[in-house]
Short mmCIF file of C-alpha atoms and ligand atoms in Angstrom, two decimals:
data_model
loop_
_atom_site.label_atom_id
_atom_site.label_comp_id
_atom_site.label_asym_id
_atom_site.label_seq_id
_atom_site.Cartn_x
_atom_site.Cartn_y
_atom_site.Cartn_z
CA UNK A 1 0.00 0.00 0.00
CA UNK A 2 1.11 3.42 -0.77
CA UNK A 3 2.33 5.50 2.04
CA UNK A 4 -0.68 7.82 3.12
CA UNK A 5 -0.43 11.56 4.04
CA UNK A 6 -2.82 13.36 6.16
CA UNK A 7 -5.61 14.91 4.34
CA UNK A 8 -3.81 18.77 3.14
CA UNK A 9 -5.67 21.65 1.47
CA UNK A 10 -5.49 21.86 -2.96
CA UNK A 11 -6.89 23.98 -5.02
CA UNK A 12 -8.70 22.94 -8.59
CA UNK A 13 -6.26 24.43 -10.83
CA UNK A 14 -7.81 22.95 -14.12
CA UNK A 15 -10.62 20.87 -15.80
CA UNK A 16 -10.77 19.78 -19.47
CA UNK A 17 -12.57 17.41 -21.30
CA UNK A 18 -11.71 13.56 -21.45
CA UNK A 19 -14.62 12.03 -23.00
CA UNK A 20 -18.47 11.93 -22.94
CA UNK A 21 -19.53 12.93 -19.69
CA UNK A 22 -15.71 12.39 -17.88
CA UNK A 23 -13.50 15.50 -16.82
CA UNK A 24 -10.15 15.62 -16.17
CA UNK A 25 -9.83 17.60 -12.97
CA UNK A 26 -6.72 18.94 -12.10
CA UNK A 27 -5.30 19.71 -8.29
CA UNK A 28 -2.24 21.42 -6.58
CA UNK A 29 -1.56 22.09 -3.04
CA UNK A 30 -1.86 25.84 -1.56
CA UNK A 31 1.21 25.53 0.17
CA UNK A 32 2.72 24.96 -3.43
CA UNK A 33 4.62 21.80 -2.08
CA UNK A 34 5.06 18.45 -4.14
CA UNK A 35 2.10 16.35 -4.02
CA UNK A 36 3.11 12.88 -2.16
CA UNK A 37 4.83 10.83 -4.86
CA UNK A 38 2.76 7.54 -6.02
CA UNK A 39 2.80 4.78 -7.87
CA UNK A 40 -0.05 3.62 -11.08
CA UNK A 41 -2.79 2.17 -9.50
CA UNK A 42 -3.25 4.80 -6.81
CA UNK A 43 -6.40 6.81 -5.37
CA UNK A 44 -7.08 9.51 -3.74
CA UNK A 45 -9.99 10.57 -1.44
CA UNK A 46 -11.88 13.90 -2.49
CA UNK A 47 -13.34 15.83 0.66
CA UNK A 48 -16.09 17.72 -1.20
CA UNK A 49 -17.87 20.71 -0.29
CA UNK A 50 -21.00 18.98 0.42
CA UNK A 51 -19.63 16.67 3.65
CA UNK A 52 -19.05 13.62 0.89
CA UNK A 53 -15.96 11.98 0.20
CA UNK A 54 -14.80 9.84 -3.01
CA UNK A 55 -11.92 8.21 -4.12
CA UNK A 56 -11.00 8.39 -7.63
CA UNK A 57 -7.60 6.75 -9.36
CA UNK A 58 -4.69 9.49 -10.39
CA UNK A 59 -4.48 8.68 -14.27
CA UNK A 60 -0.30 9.82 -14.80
CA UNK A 61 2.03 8.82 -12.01
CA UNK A 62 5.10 10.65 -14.49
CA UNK A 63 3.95 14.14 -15.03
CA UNK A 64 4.19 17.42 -13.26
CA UNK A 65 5.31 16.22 -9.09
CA UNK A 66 3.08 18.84 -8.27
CA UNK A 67 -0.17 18.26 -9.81
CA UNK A 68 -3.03 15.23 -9.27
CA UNK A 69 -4.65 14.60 -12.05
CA UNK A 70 -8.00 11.99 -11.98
CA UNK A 71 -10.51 11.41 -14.64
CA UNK A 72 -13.88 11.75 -13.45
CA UNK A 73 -17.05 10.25 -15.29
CA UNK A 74 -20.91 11.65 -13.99
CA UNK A 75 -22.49 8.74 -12.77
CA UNK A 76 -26.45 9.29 -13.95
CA UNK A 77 -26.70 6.86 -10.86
CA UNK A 78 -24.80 9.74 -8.76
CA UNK A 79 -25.65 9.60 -5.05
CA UNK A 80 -23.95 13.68 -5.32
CA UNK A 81 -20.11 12.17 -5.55
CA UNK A 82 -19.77 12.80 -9.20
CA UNK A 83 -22.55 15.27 -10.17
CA UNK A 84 -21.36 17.44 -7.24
CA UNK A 85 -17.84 17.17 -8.69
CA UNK A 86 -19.36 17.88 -12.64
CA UNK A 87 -21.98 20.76 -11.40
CA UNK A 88 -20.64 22.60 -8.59
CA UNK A 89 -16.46 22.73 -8.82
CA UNK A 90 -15.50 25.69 -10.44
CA UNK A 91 -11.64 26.27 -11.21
CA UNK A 92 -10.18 27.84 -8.53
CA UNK A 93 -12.37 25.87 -5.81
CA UNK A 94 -9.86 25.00 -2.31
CA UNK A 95 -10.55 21.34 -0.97
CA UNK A 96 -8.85 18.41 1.06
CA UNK A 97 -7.27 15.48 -0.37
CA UNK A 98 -6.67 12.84 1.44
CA UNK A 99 -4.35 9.76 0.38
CA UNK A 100 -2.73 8.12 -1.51
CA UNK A 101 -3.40 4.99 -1.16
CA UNK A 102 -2.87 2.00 -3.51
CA UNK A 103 -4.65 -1.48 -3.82
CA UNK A 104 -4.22 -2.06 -7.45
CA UNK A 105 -0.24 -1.68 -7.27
CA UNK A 106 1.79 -2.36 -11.04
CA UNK A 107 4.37 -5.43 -10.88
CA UNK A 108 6.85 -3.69 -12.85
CA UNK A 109 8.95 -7.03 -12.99
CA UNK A 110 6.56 -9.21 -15.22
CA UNK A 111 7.90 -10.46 -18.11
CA UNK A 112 4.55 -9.15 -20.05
CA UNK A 113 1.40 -7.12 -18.51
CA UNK A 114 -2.39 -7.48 -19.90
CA UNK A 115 -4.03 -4.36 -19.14
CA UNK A 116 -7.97 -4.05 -19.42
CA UNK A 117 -10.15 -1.00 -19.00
CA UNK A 118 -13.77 -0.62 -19.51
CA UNK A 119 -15.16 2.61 -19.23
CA UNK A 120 -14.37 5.20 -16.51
CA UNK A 121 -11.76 2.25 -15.23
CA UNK A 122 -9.48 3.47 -17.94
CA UNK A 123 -8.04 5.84 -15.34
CA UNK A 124 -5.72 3.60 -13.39
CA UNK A 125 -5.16 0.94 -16.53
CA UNK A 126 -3.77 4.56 -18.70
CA UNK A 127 -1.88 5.61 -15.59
CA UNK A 128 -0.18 2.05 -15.67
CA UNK A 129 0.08 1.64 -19.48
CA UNK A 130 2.41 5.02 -19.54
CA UNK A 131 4.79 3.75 -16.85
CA UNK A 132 5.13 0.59 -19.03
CA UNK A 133 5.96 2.35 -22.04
CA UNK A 134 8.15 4.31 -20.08
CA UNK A 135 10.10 1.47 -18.73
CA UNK A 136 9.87 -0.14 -22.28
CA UNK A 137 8.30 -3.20 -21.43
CA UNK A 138 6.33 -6.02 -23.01
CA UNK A 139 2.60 -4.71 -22.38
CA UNK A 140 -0.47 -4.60 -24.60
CA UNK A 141 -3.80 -3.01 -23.73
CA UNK A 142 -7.51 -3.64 -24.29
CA UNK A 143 -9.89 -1.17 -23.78
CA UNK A 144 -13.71 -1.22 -23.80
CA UNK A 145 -16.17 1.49 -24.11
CA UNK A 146 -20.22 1.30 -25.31
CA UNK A 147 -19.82 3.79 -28.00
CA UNK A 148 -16.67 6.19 -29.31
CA UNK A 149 -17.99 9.59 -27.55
CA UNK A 150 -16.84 7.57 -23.88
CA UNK A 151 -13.49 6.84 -24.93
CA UNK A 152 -11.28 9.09 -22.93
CA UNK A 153 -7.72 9.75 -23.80
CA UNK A 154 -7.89 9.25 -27.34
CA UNK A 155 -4.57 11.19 -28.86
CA UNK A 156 -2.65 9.21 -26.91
CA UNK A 157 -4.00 6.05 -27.06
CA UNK A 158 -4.54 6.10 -30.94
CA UNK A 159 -0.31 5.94 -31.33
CA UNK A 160 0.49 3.36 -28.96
CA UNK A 161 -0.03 -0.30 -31.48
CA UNK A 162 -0.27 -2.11 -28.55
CA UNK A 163 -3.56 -0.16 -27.30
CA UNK A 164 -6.78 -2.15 -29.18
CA UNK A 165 -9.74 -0.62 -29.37
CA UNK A 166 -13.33 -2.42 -28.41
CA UNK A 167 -16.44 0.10 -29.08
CA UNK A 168 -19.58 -2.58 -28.27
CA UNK A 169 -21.74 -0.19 -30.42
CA UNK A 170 -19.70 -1.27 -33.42
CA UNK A 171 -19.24 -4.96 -33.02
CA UNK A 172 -22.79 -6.09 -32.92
CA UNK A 173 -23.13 -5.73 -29.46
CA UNK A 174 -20.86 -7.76 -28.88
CA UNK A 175 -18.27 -7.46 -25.59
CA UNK A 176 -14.56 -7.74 -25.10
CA UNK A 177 -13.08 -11.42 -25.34
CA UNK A 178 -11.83 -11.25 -22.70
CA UNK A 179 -11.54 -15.76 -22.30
CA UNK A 180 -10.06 -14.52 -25.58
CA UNK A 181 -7.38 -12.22 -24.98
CA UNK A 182 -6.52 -14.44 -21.76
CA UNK A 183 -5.66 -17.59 -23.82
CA UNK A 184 -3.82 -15.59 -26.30
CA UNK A 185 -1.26 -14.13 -23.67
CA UNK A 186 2.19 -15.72 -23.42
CA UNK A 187 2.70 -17.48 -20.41
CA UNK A 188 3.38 -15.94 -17.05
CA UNK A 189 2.09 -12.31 -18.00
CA UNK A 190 0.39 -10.39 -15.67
CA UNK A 191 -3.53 -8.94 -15.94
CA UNK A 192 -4.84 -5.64 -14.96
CA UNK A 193 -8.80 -5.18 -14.88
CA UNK A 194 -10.92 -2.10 -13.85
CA UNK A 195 -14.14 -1.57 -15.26
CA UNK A 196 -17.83 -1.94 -14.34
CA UNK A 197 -18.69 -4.71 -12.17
CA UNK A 198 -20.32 -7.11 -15.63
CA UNK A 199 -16.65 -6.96 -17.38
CA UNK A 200 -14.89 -7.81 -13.90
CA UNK A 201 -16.74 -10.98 -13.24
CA UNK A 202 -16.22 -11.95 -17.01
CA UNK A 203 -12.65 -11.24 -15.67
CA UNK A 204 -12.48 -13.00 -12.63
CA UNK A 205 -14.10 -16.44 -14.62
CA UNK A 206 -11.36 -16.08 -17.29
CA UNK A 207 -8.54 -15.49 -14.94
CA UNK A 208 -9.21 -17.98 -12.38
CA UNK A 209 -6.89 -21.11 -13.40
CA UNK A 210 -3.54 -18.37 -13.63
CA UNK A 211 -0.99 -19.05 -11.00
CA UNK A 212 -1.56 -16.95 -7.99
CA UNK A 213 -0.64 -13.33 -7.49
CA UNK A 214 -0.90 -12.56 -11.65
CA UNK A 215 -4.69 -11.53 -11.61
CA UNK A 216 -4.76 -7.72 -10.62
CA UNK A 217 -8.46 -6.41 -10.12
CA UNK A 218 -9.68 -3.10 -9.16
CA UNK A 219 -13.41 -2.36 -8.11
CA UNK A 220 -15.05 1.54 -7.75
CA UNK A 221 -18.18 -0.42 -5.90
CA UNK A 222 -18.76 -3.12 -3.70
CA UNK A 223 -19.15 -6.46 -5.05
CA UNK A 224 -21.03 -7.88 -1.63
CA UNK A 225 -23.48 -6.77 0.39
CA UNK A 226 -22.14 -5.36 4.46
CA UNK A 227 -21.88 -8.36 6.83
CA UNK A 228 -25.06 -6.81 9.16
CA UNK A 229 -25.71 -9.78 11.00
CA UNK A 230 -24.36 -8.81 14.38
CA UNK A 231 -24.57 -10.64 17.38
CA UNK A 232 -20.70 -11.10 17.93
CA UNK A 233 -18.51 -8.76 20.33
CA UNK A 234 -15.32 -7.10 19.63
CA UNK A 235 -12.33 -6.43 21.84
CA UNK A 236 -10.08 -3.15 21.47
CA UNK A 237 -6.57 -4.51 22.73
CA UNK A 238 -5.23 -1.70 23.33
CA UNK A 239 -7.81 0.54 24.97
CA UNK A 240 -9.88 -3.05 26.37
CA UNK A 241 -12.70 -1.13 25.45
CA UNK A 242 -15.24 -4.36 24.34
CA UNK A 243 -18.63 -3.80 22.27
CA UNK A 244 -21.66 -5.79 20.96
CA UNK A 245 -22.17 -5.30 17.60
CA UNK A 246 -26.17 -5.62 17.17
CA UNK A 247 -27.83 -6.88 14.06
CA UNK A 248 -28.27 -4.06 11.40
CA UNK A 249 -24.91 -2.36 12.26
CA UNK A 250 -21.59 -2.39 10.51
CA UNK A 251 -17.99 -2.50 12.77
CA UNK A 252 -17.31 0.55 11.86
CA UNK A 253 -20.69 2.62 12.70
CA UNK A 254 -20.87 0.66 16.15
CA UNK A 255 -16.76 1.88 17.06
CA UNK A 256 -17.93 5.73 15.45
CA UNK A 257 -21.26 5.65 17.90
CA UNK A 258 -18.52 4.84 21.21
CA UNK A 259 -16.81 7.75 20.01
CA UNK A 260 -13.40 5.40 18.87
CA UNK A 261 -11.20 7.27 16.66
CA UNK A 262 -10.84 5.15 13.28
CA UNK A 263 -10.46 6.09 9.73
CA UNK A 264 -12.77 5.48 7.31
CA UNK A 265 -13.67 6.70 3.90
CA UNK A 266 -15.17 4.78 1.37
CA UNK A 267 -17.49 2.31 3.50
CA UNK A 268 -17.41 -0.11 1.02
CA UNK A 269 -14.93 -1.94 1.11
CA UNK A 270 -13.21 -0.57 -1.92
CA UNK A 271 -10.20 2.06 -0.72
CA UNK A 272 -8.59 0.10 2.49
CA UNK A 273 -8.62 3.39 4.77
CA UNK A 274 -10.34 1.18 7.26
CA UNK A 275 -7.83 -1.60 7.01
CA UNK A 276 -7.57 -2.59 11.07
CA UNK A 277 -4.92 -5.58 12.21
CA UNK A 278 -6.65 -8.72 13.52
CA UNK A 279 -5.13 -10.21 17.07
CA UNK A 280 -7.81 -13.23 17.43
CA UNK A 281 -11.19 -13.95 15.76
CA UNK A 282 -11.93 -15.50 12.40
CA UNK A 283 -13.82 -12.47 10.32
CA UNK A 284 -16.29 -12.64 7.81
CA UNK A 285 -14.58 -10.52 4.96
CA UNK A 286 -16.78 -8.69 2.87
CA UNK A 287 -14.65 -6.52 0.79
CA UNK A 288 -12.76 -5.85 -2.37
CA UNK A 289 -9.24 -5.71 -1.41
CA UNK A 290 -7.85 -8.51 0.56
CA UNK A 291 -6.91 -10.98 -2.22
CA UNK A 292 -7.79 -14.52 -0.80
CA UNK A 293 -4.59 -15.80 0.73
CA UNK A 294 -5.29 -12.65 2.53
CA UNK A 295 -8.68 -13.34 3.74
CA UNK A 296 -7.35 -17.09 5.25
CA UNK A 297 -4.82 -15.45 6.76
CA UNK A 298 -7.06 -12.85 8.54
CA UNK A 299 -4.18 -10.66 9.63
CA UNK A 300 -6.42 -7.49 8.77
CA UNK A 301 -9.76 -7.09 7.86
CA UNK A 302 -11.84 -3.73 6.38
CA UNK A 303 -14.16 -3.01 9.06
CA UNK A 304 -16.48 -0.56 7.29
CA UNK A 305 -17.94 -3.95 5.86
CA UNK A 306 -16.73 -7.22 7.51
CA UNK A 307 -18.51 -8.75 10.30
CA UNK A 308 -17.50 -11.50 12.42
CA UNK A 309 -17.63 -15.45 12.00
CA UNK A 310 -16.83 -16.19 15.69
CA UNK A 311 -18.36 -14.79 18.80
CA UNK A 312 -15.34 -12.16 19.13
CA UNK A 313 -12.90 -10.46 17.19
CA UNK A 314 -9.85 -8.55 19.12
CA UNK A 315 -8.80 -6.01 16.65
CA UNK A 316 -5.12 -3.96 17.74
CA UNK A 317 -7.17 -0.58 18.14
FE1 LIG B 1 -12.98 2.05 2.41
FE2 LIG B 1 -13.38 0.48 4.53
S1 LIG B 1 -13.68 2.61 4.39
S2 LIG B 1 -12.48 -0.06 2.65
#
């Protein structure tokens, strides 16, 4: 994971156009210092205006050490995240980031790297795909969109041979073959997904016979519901503060109603703020980062959205 800074204060210094409906929105800090260095794959949390707070993946990790740059697409489905971002922020606008994190993190060693992007997921696959090319490695690149108006960095996709093009609108409806494009990879590379939730399980079902550790997913949303069944207690070693956590509750909103200080952002199980070491208990792990050698192993669990499989978890809080 990348190291994380405490949230600091930016200002918007630019938007432009990426694509249908997606913005490129630029940020610097007011204190005019470097942003925190990071690697492709990264996030960072936007504290907007409105109270809310969204993560969204830095799409260049080799440009200007002072700038952030993400590519944001407006959700019609928008819960205020993304519309607030499209509607409301005005160049010039002063905010907190907070970050940067990374659970998507490039293996720069492989001896060849699949990248696929589908949609607004493009962001972290493009911020990988230039660090490739800029170590001159053996990568190639498949990226889906519905229709050409949504695909997003276009210039510089459209001279890079190993970028291919899917546009479902002009293949009979068809979707990327992506069984396909597994097969045809030489042995031992490496796969990169983001995209909407339909192309990753078409991902995971393609990927699942590789050896372990070369399937590389990224989710914006949760993929399973909260554990809310309650009815286990949990132990804070280090304060021995203990709690029941009641049926209908997540962890996290039980340790936030007693007051305990623990960070959070996402609260689903998608950004690993809430990440929390695990002394004794077997969890039930509900979220989208822990890969599963991870989950066996139980050494940490997100508790925004993982319950409890035994009768009490001692977390090192
Ligand atoms: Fe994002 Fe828990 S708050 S993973």
């Amino acid at each position: 994971m990348t190291e994380q800074s405490a949230p600091f204060d930016v200002r918007l210094t630019a938007i432009r156009y990426a694509a249908q409906d997606t913005n490129l929105y630029e940020f610097r800090r007011l204190d005019g210092a470097p942003m925190p260095p990071i690697a492709p794959g990264a996030h960072i949390d936007i504290h907007l205006p409105n109270g809310m707070m969204r993560q969204y993946s830095l799409t260049t990790a080799e440009g200007d050490p002072n700038a952030y740059v993400v590519g944001i697409k407006k959700d019609r489905a928008s819960r205020g995240g993304s519309k607030f971002i499209h509607d409301q922020l005005k160049v010039g606008t002063v905010l907190q980031l907070g970050g940067p994190r990374n659970n998507f993190p490039l293996d720069e060693k492989a001896s060849h790297t699949v990248l696929l992007a589908g949609g607004i997921g493009i962001t972290p696959i493009w911020c990988m795909a230039q660090r490739l090319q800029k170590l001159g490695a053996s990568w190639e690149m498949h990226y889906s969109c519905r229709e050409r108006p949504e695909v997003a960095f276009i210039d510089e996709l459209s001279k890079l041979p190993n970028v291919k093009l899917h546009i479902d609108a002009e293949s009979n409806g068809k979707f990327l073959d992506i069984p396909g494009i597994v097969a045809a990879a030489p042995a031992g590379a490496h796969f990169y997904c983001c995209g909407p939730i339909p192309m990753l399980n078409a991902y995971e079902e393609a990927t699942k016979s590789l050896p372990e550790g070369h399937m590389h997913i990224e989710y914006f949303t949760a993929k399973e519901a909260a554990a809310l069944d309650g009815g286990y207690k949990v132990r804070l070693e280090r304060s021995g503060q203990e709690f029941t956590v009641p049926p209908g509750k997540t962890l996290l909103h039980v340790l936030r109603d007693a007051g305990v200080d623990v960070s959070y952002s996402c609260e689903e199980g998608v950004c690993g703020s809430c990440e929390t070491v695990v002394i004794s208990g077997t969890p039930d792990h509900r979220d989208n980062i822990l890969t599963e050698a991870e989950r066996k192993a139980s050494k940490t669990m997100m508790i925004c959205c993982s319950g409890s499989k035994s009768d009490l978890l001692v977390l090192d809080l």
